[in-house]
PDB file of C-alpha atoms in Angstrom:
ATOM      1  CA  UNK W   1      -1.963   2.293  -4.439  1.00  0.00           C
ATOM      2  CA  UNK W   2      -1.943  -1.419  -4.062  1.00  0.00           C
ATOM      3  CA  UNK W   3      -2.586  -2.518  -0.611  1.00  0.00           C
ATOM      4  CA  UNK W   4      -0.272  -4.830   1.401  1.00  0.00           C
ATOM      5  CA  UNK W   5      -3.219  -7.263   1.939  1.00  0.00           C
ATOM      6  CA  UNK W   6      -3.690  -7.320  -1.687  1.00  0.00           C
ATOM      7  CA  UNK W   7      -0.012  -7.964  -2.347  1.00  0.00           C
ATOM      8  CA  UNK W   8      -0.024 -10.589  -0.253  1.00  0.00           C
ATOM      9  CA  UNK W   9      -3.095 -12.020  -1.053  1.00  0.00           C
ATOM     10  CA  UNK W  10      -1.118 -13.380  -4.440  1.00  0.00           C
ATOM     11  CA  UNK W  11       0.214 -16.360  -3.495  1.00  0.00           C
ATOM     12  CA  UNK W  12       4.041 -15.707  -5.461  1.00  0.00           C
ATOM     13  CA  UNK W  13       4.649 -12.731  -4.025  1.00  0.00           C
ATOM     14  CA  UNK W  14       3.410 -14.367  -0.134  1.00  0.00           C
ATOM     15  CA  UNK W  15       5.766 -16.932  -1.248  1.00  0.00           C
ATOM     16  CA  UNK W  16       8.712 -14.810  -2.116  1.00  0.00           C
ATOM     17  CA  UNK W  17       8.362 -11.874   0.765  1.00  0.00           C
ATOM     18  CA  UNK W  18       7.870 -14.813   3.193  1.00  0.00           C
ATOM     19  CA  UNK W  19      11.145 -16.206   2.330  1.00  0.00           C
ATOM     20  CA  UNK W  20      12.991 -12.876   2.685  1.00  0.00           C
ATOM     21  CA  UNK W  21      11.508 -12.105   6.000  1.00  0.00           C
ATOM     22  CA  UNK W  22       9.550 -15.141   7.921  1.00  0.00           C
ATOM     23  CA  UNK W  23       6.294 -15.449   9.355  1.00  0.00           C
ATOM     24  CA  UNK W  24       6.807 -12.666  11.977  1.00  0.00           C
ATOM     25  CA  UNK W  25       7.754  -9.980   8.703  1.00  0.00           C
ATOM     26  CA  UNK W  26       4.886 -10.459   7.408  1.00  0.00           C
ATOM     27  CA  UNK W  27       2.709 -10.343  10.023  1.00  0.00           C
ATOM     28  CA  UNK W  28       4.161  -7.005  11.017  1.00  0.00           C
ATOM     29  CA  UNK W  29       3.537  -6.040   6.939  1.00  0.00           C
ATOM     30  CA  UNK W  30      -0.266  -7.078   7.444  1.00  0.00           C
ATOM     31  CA  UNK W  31      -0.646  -5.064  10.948  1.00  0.00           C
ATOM     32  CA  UNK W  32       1.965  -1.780   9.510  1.00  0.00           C
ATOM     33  CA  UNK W  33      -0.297   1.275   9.567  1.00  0.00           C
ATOM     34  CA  UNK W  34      -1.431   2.625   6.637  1.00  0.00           C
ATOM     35  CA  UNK W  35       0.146   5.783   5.559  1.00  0.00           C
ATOM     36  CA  UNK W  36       3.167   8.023   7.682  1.00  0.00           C
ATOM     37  CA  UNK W  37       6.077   7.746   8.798  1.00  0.00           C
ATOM     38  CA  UNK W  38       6.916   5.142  12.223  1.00  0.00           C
ATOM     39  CA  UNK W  39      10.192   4.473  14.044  1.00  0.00           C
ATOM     40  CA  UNK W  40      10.780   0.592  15.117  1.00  0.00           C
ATOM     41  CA  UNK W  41       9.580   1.198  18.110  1.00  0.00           C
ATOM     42  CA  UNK W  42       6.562   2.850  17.416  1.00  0.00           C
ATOM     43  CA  UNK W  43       5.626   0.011  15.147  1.00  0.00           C
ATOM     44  CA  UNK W  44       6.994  -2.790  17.298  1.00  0.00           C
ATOM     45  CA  UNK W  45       4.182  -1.201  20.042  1.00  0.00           C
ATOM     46  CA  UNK W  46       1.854  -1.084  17.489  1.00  0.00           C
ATOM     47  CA  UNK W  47       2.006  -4.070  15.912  1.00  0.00           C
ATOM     48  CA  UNK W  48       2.745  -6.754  18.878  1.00  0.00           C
ATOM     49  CA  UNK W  49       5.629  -7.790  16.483  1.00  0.00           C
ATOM     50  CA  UNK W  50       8.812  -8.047  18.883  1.00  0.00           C
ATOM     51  CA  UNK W  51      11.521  -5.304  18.839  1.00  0.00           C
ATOM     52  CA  UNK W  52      14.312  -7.113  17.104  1.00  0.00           C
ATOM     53  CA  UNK W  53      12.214  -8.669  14.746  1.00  0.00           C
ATOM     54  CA  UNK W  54      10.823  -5.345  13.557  1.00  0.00           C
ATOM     55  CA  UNK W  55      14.111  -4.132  13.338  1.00  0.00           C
ATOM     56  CA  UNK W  56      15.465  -6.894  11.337  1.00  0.00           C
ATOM     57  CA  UNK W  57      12.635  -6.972   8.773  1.00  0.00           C
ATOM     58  CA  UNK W  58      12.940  -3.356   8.297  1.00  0.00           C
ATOM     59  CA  UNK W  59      16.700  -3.684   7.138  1.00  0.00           C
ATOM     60  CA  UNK W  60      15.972  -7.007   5.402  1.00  0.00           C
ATOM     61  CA  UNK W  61      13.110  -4.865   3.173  1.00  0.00           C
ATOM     62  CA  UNK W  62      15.702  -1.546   3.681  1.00  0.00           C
ATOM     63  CA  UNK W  63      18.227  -3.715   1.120  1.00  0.00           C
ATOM     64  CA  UNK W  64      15.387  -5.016  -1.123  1.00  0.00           C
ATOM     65  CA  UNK W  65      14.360  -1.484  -1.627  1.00  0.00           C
ATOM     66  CA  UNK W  66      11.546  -2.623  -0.527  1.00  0.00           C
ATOM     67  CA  UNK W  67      11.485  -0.208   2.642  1.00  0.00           C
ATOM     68  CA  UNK W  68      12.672   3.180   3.264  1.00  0.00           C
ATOM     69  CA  UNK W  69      13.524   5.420   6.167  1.00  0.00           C
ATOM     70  CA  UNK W  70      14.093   9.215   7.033  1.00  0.00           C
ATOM     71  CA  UNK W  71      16.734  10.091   9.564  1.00  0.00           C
ATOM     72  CA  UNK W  72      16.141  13.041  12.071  1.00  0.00           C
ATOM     73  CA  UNK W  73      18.414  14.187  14.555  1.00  0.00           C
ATOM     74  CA  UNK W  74      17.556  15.843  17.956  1.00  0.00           C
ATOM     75  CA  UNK W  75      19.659  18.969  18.277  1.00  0.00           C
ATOM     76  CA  UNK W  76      19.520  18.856  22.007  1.00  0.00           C
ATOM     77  CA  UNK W  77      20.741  14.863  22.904  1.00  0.00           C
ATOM     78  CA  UNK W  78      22.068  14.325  19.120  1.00  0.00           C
ATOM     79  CA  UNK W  79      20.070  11.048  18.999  1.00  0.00           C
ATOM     80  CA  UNK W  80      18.739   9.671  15.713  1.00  0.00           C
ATOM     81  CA  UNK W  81      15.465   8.360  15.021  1.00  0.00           C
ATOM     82  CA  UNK W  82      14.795   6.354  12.129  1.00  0.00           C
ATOM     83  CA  UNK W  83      11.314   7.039  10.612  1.00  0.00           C
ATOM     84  CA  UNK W  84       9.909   4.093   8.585  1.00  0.00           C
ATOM     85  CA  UNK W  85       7.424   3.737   5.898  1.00  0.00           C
ATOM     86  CA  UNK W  86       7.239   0.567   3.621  1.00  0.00           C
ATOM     87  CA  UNK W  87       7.629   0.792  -0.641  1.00  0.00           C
ATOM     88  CA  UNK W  88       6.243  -2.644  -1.079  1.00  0.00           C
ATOM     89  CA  UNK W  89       4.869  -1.215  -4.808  1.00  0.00           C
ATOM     90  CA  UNK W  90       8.001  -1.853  -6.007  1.00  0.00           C
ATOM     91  CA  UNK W  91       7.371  -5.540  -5.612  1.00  0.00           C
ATOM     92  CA  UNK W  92       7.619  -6.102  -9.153  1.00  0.00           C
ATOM     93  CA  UNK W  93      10.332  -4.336 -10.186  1.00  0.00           C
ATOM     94  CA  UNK W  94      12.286  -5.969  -7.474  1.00  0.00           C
ATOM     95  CA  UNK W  95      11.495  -9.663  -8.304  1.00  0.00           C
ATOM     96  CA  UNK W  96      12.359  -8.518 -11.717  1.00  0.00           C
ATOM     97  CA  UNK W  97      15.915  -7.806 -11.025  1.00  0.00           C
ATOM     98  CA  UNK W  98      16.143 -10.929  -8.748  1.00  0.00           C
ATOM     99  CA  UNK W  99      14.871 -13.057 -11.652  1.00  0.00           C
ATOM    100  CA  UNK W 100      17.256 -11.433 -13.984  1.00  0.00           C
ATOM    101  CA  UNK W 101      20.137 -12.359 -12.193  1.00  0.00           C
ATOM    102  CA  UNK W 102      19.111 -15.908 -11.312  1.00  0.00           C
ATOM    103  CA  UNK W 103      18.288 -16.569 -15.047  1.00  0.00           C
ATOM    104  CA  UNK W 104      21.839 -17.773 -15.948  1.00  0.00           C
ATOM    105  CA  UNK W 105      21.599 -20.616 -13.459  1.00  0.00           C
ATOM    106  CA  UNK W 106      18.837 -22.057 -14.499  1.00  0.00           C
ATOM    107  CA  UNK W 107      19.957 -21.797 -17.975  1.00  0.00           C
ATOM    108  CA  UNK W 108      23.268 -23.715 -17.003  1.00  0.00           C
ATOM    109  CA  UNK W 109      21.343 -26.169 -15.356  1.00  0.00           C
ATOM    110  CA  UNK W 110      19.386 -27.055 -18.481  1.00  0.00           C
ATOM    111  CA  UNK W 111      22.161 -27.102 -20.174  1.00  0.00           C
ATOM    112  CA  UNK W 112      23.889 -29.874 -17.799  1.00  0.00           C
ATOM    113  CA  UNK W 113      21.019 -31.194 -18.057  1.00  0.00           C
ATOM    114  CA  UNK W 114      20.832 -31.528 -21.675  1.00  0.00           C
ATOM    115  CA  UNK W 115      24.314 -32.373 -22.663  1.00  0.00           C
ATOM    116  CA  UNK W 116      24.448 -35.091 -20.157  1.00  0.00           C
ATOM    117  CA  UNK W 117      23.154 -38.742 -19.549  1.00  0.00           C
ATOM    118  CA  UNK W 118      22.287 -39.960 -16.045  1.00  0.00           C
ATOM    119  CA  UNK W 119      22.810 -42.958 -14.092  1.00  0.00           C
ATOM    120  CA  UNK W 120      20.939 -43.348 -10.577  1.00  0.00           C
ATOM    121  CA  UNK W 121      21.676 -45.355  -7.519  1.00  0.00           C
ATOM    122  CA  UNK W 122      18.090 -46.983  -6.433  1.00  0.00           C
ATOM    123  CA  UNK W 123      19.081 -47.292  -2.961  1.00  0.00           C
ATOM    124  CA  UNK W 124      20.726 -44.298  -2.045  1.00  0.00           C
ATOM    125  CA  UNK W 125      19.141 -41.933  -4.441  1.00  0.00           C
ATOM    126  CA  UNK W 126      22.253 -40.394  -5.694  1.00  0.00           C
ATOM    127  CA  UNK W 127      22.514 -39.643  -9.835  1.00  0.00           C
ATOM    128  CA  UNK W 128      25.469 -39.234 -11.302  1.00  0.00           C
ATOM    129  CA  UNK W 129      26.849 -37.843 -14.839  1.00  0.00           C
ATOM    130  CA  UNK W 130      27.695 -41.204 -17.349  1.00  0.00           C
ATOM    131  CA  UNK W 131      31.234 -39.912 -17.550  1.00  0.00           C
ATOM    132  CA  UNK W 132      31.275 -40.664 -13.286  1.00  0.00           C
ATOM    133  CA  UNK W 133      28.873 -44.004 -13.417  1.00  0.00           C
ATOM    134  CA  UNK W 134      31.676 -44.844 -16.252  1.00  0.00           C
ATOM    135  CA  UNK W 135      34.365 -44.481 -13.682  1.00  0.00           C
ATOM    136  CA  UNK W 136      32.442 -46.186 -11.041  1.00  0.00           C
ATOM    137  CA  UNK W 137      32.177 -49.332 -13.111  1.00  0.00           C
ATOM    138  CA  UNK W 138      28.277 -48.340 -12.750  1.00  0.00           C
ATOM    139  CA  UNK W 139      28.284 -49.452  -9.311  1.00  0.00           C
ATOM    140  CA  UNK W 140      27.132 -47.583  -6.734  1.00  0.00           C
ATOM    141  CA  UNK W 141      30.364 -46.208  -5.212  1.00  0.00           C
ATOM    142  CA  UNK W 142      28.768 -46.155  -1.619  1.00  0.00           C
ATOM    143  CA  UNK W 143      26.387 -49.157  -1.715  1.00  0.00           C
ATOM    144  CA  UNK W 144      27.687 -51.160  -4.468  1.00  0.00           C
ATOM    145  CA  UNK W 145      24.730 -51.872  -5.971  1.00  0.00           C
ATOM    146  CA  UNK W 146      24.453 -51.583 -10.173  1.00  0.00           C
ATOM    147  CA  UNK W 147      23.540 -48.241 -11.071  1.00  0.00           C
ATOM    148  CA  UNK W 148      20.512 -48.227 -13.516  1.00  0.00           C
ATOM    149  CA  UNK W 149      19.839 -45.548 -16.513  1.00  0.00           C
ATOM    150  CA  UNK W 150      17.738 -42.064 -15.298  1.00  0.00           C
ATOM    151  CA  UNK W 151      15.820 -40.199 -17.935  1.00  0.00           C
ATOM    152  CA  UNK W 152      15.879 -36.500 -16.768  1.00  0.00           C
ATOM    153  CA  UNK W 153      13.146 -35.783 -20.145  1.00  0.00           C
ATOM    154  CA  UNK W 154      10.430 -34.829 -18.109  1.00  0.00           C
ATOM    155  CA  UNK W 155      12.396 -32.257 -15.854  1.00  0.00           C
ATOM    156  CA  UNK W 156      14.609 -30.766 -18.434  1.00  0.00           C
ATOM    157  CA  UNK W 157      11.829 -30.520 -20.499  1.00  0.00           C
ATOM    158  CA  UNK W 158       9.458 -28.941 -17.506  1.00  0.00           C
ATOM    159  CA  UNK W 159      12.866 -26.386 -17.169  1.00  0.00           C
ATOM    160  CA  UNK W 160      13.185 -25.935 -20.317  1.00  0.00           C
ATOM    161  CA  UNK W 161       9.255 -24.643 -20.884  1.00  0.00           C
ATOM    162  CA  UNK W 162       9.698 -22.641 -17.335  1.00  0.00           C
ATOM    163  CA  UNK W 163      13.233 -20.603 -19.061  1.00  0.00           C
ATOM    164  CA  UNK W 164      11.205 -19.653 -22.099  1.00  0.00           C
ATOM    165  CA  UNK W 165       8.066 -18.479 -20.005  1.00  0.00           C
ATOM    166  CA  UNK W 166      10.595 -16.436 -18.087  1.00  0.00           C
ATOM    167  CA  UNK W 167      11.836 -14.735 -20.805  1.00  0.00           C
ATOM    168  CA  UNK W 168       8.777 -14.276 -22.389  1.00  0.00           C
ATOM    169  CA  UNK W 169       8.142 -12.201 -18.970  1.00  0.00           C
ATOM    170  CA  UNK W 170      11.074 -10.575 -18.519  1.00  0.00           C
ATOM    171  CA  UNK W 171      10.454  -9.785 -22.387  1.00  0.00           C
ATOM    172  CA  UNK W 172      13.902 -11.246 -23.510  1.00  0.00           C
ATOM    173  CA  UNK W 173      12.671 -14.250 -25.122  1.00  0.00           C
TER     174      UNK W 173
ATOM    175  CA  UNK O   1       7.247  12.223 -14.351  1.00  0.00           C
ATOM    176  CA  UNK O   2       5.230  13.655 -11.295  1.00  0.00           C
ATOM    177  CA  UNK O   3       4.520  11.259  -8.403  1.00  0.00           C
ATOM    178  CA  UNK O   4       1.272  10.830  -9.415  1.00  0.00           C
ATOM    179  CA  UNK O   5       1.923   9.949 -12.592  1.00  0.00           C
ATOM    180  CA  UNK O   6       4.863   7.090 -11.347  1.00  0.00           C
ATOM    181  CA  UNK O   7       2.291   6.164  -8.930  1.00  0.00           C
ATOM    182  CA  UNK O   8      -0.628   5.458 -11.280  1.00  0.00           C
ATOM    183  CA  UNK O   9       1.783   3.612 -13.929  1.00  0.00           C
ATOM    184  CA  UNK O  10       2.671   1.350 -11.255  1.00  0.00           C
ATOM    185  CA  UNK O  11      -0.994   0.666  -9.907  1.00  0.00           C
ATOM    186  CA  UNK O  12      -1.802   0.320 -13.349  1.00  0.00           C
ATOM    187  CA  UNK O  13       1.616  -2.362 -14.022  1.00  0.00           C
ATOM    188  CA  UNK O  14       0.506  -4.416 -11.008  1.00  0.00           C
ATOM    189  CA  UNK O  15      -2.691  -5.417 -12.750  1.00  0.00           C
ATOM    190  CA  UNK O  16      -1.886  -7.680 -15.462  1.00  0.00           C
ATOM    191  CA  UNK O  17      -5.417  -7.703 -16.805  1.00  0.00           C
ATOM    192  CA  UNK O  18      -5.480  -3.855 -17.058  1.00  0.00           C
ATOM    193  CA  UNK O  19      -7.369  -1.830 -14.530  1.00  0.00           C
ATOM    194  CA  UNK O  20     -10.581   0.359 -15.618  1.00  0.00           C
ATOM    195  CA  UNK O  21     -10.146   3.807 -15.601  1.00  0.00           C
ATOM    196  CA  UNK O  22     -13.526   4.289 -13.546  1.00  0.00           C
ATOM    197  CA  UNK O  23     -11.631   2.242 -10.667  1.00  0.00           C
ATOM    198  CA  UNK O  24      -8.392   4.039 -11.517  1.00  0.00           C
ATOM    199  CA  UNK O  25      -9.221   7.316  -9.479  1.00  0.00           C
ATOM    200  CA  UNK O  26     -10.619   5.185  -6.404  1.00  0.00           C
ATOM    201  CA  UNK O  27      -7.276   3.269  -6.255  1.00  0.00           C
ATOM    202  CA  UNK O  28      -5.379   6.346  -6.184  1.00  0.00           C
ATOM    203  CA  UNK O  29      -7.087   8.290  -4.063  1.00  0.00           C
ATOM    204  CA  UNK O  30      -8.064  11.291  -6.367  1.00  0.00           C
ATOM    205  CA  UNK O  31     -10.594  12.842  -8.638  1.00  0.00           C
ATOM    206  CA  UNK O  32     -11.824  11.441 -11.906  1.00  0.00           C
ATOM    207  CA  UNK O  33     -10.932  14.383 -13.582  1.00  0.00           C
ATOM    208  CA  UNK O  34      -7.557  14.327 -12.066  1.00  0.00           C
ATOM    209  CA  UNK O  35      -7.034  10.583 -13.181  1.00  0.00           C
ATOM    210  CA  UNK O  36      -8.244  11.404 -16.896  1.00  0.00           C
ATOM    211  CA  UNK O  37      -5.270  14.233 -16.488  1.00  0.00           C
ATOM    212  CA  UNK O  38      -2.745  11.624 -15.824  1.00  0.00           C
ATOM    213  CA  UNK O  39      -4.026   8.402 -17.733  1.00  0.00           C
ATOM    214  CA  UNK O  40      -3.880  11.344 -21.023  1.00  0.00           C
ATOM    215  CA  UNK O  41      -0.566  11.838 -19.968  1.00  0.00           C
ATOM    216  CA  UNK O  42       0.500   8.589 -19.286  1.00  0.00           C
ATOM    217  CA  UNK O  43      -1.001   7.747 -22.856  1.00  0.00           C
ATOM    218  CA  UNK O  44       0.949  10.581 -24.923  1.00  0.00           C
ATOM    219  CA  UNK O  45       3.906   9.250 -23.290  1.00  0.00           C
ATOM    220  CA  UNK O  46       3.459   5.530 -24.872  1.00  0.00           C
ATOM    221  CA  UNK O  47       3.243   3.698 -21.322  1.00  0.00           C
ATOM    222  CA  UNK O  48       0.479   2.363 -21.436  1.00  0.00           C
ATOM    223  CA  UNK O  49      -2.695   1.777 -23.876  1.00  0.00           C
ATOM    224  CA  UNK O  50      -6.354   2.235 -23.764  1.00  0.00           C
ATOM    225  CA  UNK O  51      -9.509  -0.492 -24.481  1.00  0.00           C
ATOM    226  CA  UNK O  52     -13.103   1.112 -24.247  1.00  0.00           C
ATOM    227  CA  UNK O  53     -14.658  -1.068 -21.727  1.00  0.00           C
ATOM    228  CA  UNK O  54     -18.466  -1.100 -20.724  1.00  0.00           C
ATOM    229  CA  UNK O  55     -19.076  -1.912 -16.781  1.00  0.00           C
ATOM    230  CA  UNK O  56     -23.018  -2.201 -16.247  1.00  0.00           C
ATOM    231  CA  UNK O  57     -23.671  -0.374 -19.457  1.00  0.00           C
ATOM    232  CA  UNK O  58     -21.402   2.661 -18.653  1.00  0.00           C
ATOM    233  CA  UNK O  59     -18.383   3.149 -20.970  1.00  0.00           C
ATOM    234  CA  UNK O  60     -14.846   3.580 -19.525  1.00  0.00           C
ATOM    235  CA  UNK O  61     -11.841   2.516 -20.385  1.00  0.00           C
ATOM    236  CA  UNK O  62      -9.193  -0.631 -19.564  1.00  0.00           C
ATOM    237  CA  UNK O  63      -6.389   0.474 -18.927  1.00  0.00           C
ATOM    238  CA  UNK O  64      -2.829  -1.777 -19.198  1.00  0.00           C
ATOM    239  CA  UNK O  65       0.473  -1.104 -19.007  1.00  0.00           C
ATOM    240  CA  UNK O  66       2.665  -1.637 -22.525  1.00  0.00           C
ATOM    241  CA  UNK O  67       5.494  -2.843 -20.687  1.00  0.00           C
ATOM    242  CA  UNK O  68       4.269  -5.005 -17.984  1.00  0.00           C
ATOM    243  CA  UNK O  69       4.776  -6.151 -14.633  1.00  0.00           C
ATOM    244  CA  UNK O  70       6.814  -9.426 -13.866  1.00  0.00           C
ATOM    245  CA  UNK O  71       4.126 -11.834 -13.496  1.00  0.00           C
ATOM    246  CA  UNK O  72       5.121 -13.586 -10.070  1.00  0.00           C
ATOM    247  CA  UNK O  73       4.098 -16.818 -11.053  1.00  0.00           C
ATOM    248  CA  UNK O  74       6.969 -18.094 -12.677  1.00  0.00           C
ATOM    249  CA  UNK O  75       9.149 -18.428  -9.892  1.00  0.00           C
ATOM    250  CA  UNK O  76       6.589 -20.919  -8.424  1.00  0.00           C
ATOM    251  CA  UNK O  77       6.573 -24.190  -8.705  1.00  0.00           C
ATOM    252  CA  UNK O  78       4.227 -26.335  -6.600  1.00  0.00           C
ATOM    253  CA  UNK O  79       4.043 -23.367  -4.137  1.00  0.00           C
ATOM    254  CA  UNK O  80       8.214 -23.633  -3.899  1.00  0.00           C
ATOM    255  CA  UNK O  81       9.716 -20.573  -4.533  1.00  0.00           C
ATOM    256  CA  UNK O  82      12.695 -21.268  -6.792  1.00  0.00           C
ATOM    257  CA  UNK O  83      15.172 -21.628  -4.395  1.00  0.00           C
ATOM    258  CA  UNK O  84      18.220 -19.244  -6.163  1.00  0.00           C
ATOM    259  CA  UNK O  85      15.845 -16.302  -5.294  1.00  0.00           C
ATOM    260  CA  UNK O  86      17.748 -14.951  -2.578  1.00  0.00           C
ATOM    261  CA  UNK O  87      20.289 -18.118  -2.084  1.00  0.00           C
ATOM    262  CA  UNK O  88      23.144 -17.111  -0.092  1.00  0.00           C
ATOM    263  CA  UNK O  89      24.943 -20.683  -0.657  1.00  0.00           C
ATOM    264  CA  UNK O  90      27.835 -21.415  -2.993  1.00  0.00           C
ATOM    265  CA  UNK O  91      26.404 -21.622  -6.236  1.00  0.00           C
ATOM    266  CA  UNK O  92      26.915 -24.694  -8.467  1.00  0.00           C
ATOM    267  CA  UNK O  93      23.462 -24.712 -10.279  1.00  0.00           C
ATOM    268  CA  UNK O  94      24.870 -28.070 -12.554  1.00  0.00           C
ATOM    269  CA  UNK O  95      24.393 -29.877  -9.241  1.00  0.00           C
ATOM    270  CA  UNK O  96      22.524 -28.356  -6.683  1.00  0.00           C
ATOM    271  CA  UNK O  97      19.772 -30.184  -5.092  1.00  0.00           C
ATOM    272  CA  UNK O  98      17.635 -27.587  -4.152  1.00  0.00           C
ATOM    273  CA  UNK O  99      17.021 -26.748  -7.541  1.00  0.00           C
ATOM    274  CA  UNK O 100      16.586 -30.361  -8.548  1.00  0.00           C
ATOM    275  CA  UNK O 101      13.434 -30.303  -6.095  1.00  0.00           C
ATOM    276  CA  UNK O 102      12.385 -27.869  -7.752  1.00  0.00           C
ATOM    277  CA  UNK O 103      12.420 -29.452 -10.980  1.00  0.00           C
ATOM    278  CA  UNK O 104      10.461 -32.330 -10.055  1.00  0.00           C
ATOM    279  CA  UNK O 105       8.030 -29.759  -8.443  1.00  0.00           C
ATOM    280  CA  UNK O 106       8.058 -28.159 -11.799  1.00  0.00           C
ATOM    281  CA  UNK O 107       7.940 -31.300 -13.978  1.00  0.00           C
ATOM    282  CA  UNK O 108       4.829 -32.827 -11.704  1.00  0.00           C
ATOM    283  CA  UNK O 109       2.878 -29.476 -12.450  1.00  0.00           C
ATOM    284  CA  UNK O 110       3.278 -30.007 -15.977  1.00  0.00           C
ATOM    285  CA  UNK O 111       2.118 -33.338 -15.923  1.00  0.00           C
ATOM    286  CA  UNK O 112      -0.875 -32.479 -13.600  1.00  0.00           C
ATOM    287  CA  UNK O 113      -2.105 -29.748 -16.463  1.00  0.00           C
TER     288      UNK O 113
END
């Protein structure tokens, strides 16, 4: 199996676990033990990582399938314990579905961006669609200064290379 | 498919550039013998394909998977995640700034390479 070190030793995946579950996540991912089954507060004893930060990653990975748990219940008190154990292997296939659903923004984007001409204020850094600068007399409808042409070429183009090397990933191209 | 099996295609999936078979069995925590049970298996069932390979003179094989793993890369741009991976905000992708960022993240790699 793929180790969690090595997972996060690729700088996308860092980039996209780190997002779902901040600097404390993963540095209770890089001190989980190996192997078995832990409740949150075996781990959060463990690990250093605080309680309720343990507990939050857990359900953050929990809904990314990304974690799993096994319920037992003591027969005398009736409490539950939660036992833990991480399924970071399905990285992938996870990212995959998240990229599969995001893949109809960005192709509306470069579509907006490709049907339409831009106009840019300088000075307050705003761009705005020619049918808007039209209405504006293109003047800056804040500052007032003349709003001047803005070739989107270079990012629409740098999209539109990005889309197809999706695709070509996701093999839907 | 056994666990083992799932298991191995997916250690196998997360290396794009194919994983020998003589490191195969180390990853997995098994026999080689066991491992040339599974990757047989795993090759009858079409899932992934076989290139002999020769590591200091000793042939084994490369193994990849046929249908393979996302590469992660692409939803990095200048170390930016792309920011609707997990965006809880309103969407409106015509004009959202985030994504613009991103863009011109995107658009300076490309004229970096």
């Amino acid at each position: 199996m793929v180790s969690v070190t090595e997972l996060l030793d690729d700088p996308a995946i860092n980039a996209y676990i780190l997002r779902m579950i901040g600097e404390e996540g993963i540095e209770l991912l890089r001190r989980f033990p190996e192997g078995g089954e832990h409740s949150d507060e075996e781990l959060a004893e463990m690990t250093g990582v605080n309680l309720n930060t343990v507990r939050h990653t857990l359900y953050t990975l929990y809904e990314r399938r990304l974690a799993e748990y096994r319920r037992l219940k003591n027969t005398e008190t009736g409490w539950l314990t939660y036992l833990w154990h991480l399924r970071l292997d399905r990285v992938h296939d996870v990212l995959e579905e998240q990229v599969r659903d995001v893949l109809e923004h960005l192709d509306a984007r470069l579509a907006y961006e490709e049907k339409n001409d831009f106009y840019m204020c300088r000075n307050c850094s705003v761009i705005y669609t020619f049918t808007d600068a039209a209405n504006w007399n293109f003047e800056c409808p804040n500052c007032e200064e003349m709003l001047e042409h803005f070739d989107n070429e270079l990012i629409a183009a740098a999209l539109r290379k990005r889309i197809d090397r999706i695709k070509e990933s996701l093999g839907s191209a | 498919m056994s666990d083992q099996e799932e298991e191995a295609l997916k250690v196998i999936q997360s290396h794009r550039q194919g994983v020998l078979q003589s490191e195969l069995w180390k990853l997995l925590d098994i026999d080689s013998r066991k491992c040339s049970r599974i990757v047989k298996r795993l090759l009858d069932a079409g899932l992934i394909e076989r290139i002999e390979f020769r590591s200091d003179g000793i042939k084994t094989y490369l193994l990849r998977a046929k249908k393979r793993a996302i590469d992660p890369c692409i939803i990095l741009a200048g170390g930016e995640v792309l920011p609707c991976i997990g965006c809880d905000q309103e969407c409106t992708p015509e004009e959202c700034a985030l994504l613009l960022d991103w863009m011109y993240q995107l658009a300076l790699e490309e004229y970096q390479e």
